[in-house]
PDB file of C-alpha atoms in Angstrom:
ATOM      1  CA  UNK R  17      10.041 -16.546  -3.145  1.00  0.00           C
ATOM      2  CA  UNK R  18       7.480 -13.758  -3.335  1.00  0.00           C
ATOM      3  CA  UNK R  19       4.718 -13.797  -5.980  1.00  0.00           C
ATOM      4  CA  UNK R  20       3.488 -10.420  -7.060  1.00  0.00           C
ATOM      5  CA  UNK R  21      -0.444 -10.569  -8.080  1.00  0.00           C
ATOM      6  CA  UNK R  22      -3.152  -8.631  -8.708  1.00  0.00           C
ATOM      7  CA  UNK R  23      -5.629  -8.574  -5.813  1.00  0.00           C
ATOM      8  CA  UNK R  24      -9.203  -8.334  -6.685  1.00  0.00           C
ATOM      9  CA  UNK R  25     -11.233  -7.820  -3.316  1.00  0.00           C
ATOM     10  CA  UNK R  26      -9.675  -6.434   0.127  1.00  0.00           C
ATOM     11  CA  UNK R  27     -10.809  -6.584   3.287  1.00  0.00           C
ATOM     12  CA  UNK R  28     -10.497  -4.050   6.053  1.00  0.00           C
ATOM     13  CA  UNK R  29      -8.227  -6.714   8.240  1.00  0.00           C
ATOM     14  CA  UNK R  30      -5.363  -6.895   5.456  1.00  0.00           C
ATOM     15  CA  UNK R  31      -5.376  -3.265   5.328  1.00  0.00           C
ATOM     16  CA  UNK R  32      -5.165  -2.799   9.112  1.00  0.00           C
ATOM     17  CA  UNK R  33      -2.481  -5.381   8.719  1.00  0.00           C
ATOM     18  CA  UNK R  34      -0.255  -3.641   5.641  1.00  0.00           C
ATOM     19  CA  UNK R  35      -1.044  -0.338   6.460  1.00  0.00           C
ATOM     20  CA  UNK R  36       0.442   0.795   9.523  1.00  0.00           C
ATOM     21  CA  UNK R  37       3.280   3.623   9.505  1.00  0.00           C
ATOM     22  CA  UNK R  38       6.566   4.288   9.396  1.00  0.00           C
ATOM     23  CA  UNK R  39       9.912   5.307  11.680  1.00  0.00           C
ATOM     24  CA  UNK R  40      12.258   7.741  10.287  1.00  0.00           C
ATOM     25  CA  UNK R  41      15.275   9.680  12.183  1.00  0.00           C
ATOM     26  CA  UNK R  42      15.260  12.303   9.747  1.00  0.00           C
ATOM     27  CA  UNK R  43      12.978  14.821   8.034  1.00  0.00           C
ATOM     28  CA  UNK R  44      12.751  17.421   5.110  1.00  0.00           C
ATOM     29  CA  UNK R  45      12.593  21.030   6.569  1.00  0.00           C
ATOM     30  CA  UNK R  46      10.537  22.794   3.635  1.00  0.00           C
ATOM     31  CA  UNK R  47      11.216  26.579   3.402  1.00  0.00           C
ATOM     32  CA  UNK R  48       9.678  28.635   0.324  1.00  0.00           C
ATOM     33  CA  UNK R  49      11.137  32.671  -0.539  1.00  0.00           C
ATOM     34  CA  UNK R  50       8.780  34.523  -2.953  1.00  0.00           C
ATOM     35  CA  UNK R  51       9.901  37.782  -4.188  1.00  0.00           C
ATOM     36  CA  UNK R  52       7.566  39.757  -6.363  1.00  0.00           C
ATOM     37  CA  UNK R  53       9.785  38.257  -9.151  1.00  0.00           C
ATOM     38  CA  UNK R  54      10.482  34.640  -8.224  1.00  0.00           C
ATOM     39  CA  UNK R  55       9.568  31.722  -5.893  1.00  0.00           C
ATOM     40  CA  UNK R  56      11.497  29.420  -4.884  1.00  0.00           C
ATOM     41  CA  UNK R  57      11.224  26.376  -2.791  1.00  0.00           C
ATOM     42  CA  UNK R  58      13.653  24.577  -0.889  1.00  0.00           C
ATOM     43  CA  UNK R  59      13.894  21.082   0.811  1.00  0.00           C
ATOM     44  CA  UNK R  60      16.680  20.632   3.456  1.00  0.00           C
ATOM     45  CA  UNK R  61      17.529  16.985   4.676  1.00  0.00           C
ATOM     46  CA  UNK R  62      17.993  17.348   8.531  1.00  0.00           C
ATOM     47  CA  UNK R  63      18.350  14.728  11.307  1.00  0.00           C
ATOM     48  CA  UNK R  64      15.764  14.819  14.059  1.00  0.00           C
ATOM     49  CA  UNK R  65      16.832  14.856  17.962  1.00  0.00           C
ATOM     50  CA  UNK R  66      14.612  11.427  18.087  1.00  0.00           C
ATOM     51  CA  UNK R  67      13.240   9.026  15.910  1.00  0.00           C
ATOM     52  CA  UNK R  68       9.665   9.415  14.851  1.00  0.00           C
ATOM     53  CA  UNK R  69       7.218   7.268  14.404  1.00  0.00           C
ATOM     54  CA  UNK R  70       4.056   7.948  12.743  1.00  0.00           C
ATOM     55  CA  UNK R  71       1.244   5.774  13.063  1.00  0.00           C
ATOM     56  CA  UNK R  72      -1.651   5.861  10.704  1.00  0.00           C
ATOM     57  CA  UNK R  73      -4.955   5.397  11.562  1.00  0.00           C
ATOM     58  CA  UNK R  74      -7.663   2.705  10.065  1.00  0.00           C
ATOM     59  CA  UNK R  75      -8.837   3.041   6.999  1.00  0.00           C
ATOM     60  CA  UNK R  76     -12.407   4.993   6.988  1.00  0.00           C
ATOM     61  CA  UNK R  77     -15.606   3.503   5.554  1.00  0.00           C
ATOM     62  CA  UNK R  78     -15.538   5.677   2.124  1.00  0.00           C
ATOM     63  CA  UNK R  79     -11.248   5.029   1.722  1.00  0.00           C
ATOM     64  CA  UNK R  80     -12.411   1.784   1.917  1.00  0.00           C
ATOM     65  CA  UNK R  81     -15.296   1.600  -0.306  1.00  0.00           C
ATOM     66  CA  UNK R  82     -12.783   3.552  -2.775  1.00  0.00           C
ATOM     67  CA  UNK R  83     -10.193   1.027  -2.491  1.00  0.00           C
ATOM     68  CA  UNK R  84     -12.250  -2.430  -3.044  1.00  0.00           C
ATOM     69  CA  UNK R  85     -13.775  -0.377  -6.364  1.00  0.00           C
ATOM     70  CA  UNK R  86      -9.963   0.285  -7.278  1.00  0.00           C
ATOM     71  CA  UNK R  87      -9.577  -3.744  -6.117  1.00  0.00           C
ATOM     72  CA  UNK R  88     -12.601  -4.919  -8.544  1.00  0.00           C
ATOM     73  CA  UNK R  89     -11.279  -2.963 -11.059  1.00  0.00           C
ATOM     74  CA  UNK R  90      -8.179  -4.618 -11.405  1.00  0.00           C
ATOM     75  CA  UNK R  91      -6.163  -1.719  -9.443  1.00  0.00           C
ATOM     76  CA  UNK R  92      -4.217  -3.876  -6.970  1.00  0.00           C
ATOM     77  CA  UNK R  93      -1.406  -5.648  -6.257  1.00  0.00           C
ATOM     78  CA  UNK R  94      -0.358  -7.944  -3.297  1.00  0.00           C
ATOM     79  CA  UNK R  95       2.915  -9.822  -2.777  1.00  0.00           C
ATOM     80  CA  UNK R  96       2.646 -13.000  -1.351  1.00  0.00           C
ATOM     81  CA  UNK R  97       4.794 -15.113   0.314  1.00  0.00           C
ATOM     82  CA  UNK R  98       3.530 -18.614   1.390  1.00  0.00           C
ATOM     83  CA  UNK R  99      -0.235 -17.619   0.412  1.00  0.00           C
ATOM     84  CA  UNK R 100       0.024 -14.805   2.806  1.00  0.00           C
ATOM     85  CA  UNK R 101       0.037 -10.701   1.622  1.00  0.00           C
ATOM     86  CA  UNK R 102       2.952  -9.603   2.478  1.00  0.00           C
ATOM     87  CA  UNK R 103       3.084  -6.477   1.127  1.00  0.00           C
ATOM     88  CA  UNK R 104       0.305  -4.129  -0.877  1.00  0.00           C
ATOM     89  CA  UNK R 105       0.007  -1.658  -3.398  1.00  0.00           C
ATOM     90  CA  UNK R 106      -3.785  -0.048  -4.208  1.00  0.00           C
ATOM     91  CA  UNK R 107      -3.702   2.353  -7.469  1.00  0.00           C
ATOM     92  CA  UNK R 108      -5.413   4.835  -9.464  1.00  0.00           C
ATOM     93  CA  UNK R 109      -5.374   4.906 -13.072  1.00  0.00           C
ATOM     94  CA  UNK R 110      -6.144   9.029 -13.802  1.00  0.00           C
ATOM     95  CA  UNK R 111      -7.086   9.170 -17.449  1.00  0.00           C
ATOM     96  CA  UNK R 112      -7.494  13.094 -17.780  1.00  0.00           C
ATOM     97  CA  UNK R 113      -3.399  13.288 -17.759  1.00  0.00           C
ATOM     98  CA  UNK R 114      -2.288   9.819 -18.388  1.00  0.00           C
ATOM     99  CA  UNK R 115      -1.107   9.084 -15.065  1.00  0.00           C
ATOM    100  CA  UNK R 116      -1.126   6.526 -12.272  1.00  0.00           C
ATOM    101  CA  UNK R 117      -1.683   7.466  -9.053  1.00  0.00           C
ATOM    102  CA  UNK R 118      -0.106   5.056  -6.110  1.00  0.00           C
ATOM    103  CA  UNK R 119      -2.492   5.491  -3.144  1.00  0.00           C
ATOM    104  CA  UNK R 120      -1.339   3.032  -1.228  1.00  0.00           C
ATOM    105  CA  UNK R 121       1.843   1.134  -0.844  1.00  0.00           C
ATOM    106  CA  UNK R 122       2.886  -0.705   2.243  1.00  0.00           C
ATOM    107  CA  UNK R 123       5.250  -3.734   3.363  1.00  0.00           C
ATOM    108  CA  UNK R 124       4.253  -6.002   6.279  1.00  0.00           C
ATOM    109  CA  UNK R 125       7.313  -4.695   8.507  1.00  0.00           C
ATOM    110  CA  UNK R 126       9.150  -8.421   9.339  1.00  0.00           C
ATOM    111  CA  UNK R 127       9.709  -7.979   5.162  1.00  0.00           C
ATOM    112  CA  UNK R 128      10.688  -4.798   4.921  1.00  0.00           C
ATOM    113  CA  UNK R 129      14.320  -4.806   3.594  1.00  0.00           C
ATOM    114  CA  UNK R 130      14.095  -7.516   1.340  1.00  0.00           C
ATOM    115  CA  UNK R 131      13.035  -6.031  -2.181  1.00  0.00           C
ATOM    116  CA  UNK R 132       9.225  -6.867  -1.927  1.00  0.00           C
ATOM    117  CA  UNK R 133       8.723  -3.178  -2.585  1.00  0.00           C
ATOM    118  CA  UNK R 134      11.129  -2.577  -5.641  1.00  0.00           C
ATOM    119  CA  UNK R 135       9.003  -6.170  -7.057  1.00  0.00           C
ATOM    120  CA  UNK R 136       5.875  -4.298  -6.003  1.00  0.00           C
ATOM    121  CA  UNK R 137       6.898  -1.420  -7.640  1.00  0.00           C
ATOM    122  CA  UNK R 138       7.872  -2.925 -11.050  1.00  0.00           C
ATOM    123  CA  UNK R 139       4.261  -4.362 -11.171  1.00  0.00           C
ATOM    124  CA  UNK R 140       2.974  -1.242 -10.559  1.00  0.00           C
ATOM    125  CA  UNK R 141       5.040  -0.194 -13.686  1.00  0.00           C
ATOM    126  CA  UNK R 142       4.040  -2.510 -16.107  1.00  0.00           C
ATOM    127  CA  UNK R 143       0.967  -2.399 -14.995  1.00  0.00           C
ATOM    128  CA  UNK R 144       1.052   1.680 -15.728  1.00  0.00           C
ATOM    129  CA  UNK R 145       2.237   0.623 -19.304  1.00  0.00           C
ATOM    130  CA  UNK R 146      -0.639  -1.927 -19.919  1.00  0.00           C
ATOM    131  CA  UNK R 147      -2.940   0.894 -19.406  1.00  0.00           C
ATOM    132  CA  UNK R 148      -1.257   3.228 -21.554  1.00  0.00           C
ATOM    133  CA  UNK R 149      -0.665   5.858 -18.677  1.00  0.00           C
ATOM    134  CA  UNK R 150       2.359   8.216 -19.503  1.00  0.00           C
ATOM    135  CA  UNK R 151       3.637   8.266 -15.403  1.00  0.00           C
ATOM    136  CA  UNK R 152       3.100   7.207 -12.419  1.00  0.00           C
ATOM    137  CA  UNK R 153       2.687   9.474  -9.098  1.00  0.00           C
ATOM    138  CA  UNK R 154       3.859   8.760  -5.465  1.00  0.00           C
ATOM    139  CA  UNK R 155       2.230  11.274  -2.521  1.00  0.00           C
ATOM    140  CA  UNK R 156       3.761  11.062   0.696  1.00  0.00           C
ATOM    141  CA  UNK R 157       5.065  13.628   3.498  1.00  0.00           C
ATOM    142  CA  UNK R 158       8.324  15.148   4.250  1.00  0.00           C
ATOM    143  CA  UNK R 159       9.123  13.201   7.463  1.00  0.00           C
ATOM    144  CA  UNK R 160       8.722  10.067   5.237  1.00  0.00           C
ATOM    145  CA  UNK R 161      12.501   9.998   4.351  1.00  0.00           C
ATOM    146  CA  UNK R 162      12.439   6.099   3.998  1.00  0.00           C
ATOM    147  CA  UNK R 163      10.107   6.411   1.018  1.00  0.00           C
ATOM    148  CA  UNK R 164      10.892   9.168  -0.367  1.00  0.00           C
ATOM    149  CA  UNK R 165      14.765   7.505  -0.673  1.00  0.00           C
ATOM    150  CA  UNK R 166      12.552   4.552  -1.730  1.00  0.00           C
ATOM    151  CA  UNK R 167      11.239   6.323  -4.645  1.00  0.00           C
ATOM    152  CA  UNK R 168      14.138   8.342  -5.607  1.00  0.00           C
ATOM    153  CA  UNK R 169      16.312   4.765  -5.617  1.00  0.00           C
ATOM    154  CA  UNK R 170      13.627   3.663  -8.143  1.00  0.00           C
ATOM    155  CA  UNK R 171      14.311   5.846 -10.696  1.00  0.00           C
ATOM    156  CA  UNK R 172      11.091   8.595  -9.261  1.00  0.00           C
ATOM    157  CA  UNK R 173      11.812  12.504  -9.290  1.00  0.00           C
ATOM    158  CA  UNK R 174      10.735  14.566  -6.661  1.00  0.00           C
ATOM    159  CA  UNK R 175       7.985  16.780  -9.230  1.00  0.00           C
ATOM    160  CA  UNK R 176       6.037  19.201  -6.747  1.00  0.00           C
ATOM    161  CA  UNK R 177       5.441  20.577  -3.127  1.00  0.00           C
ATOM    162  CA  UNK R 178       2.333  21.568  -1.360  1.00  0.00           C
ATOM    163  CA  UNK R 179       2.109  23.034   1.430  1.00  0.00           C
ATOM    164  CA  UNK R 180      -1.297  22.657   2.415  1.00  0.00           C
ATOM    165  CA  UNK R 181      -2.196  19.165   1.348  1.00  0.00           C
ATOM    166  CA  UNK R 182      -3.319  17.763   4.095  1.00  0.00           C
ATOM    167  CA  UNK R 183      -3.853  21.084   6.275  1.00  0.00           C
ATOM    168  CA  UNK R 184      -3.410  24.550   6.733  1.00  0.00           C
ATOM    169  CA  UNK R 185      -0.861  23.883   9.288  1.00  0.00           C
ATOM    170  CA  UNK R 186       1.527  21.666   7.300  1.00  0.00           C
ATOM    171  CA  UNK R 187       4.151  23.370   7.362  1.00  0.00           C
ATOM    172  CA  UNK R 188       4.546  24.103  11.401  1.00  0.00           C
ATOM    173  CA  UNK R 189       3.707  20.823  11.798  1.00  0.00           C
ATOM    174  CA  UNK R 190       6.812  19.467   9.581  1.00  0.00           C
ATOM    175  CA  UNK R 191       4.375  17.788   7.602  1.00  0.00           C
ATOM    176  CA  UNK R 192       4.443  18.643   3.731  1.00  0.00           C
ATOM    177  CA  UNK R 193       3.239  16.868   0.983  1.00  0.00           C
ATOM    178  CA  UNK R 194       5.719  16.145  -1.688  1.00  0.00           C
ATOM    179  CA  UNK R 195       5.184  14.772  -4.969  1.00  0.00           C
ATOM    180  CA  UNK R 196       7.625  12.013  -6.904  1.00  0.00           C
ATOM    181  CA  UNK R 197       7.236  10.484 -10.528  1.00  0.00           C
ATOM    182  CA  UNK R 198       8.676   8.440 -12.575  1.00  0.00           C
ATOM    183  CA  UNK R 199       7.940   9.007 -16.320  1.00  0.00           C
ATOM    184  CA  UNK R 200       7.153   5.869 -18.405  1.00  0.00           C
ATOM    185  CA  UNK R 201       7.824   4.582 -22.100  1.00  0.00           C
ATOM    186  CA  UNK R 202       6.887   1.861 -23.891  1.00  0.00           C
ATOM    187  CA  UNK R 203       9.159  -0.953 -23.048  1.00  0.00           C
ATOM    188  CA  UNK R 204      11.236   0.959 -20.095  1.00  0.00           C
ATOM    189  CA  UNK R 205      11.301   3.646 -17.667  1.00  0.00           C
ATOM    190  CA  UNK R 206      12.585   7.002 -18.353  1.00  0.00           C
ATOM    191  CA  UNK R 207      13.323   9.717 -15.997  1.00  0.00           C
ATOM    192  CA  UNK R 208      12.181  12.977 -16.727  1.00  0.00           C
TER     193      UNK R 208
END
């Protein structure tokens, strides 16, 4: 039975551990027409000729300072199984707009499957609720099909594209930012 618990401190080893990557066969192919009357954007779900894996790499000396401040502040969650942290989520409460951001959220991959993620995830929620935010936010990329399904199953809206997040070559490098969330109120979740 997994326990889902706030975690207080993290150390670089757990999140070397939890946060590792992802394999996907298929990807989001993001096109956008703009007109001098309209803009529109478009995802397509396509399959890709191979599976990719991405691999992420260590978390840096400031992400981690970040995330142990997030930790300290009460911004964590881990799901244990048998004492160990099986799975992790690290958020940010945004007060400006009322929103939660989820930084991080990762499943060891031998417990992947098994609903750790959707018990992580309703944490995260009432959590979100407890701190009177109005939604919480997912970030992730357009080859990330298993989370973005993830999300989506979970009740989370796909709410915004960039297409420069992360670089200016996002988009030739099929890698887009995308933008899901899931709109809260008291006592359940709505979608907006």
């Amino acid at each position: 039975m997994v326990a889902v618990e706030p975690i207080l401190q993290l150390d670089e080893h757990l999140l070397q551990a939890l946060i590792v990557g992802y394999t996907t066969t298929e990807r989001y192919q993001v096109s956008r027409e703009e007109t001098p009357d309209s803009v529109r954007f478009e995802l397509r779900l396509l399959p890709l000729e191979q599976p990719f894996t991405k691999r992420y790499a260590p978390v840096g000396a400031a992400e981690l300072q970040q995330y142990q401040t997030l930790a300290a502040q009460g911004h964590a969650l881990g799901a244990f199984e048998a004492g160990q942290c099986v799975g992790l989520a690290i958020l940010e409460p945004r007060q400006w707009n009322a929103s939660l951001w989820v930084l991080e959220l990762h499943i060891a991959t031998n417990y992947q499957g098994q609903g750790i993620g959707r018990a992580l995830m309703e944490a995260v929620e009432v959590h979100a609720l407890a701190n009177g935010l109005r939604c919480i936010v997912c970030e992730t990329q357009t080859k990330n099909v298993p989370a973005i399904r993830f999300y989506r199953a979970l009740g989370f809206v796909l709410d915004g594209v960039d297409l420069s997040f992360y670089t200016e070559h996002d988009q030739e490098r099929d890698e887009v930012a995308v933008f899901l969330k899931k709109w809260l109120v008291p006592g359940k979740a709505a979608q907006g």
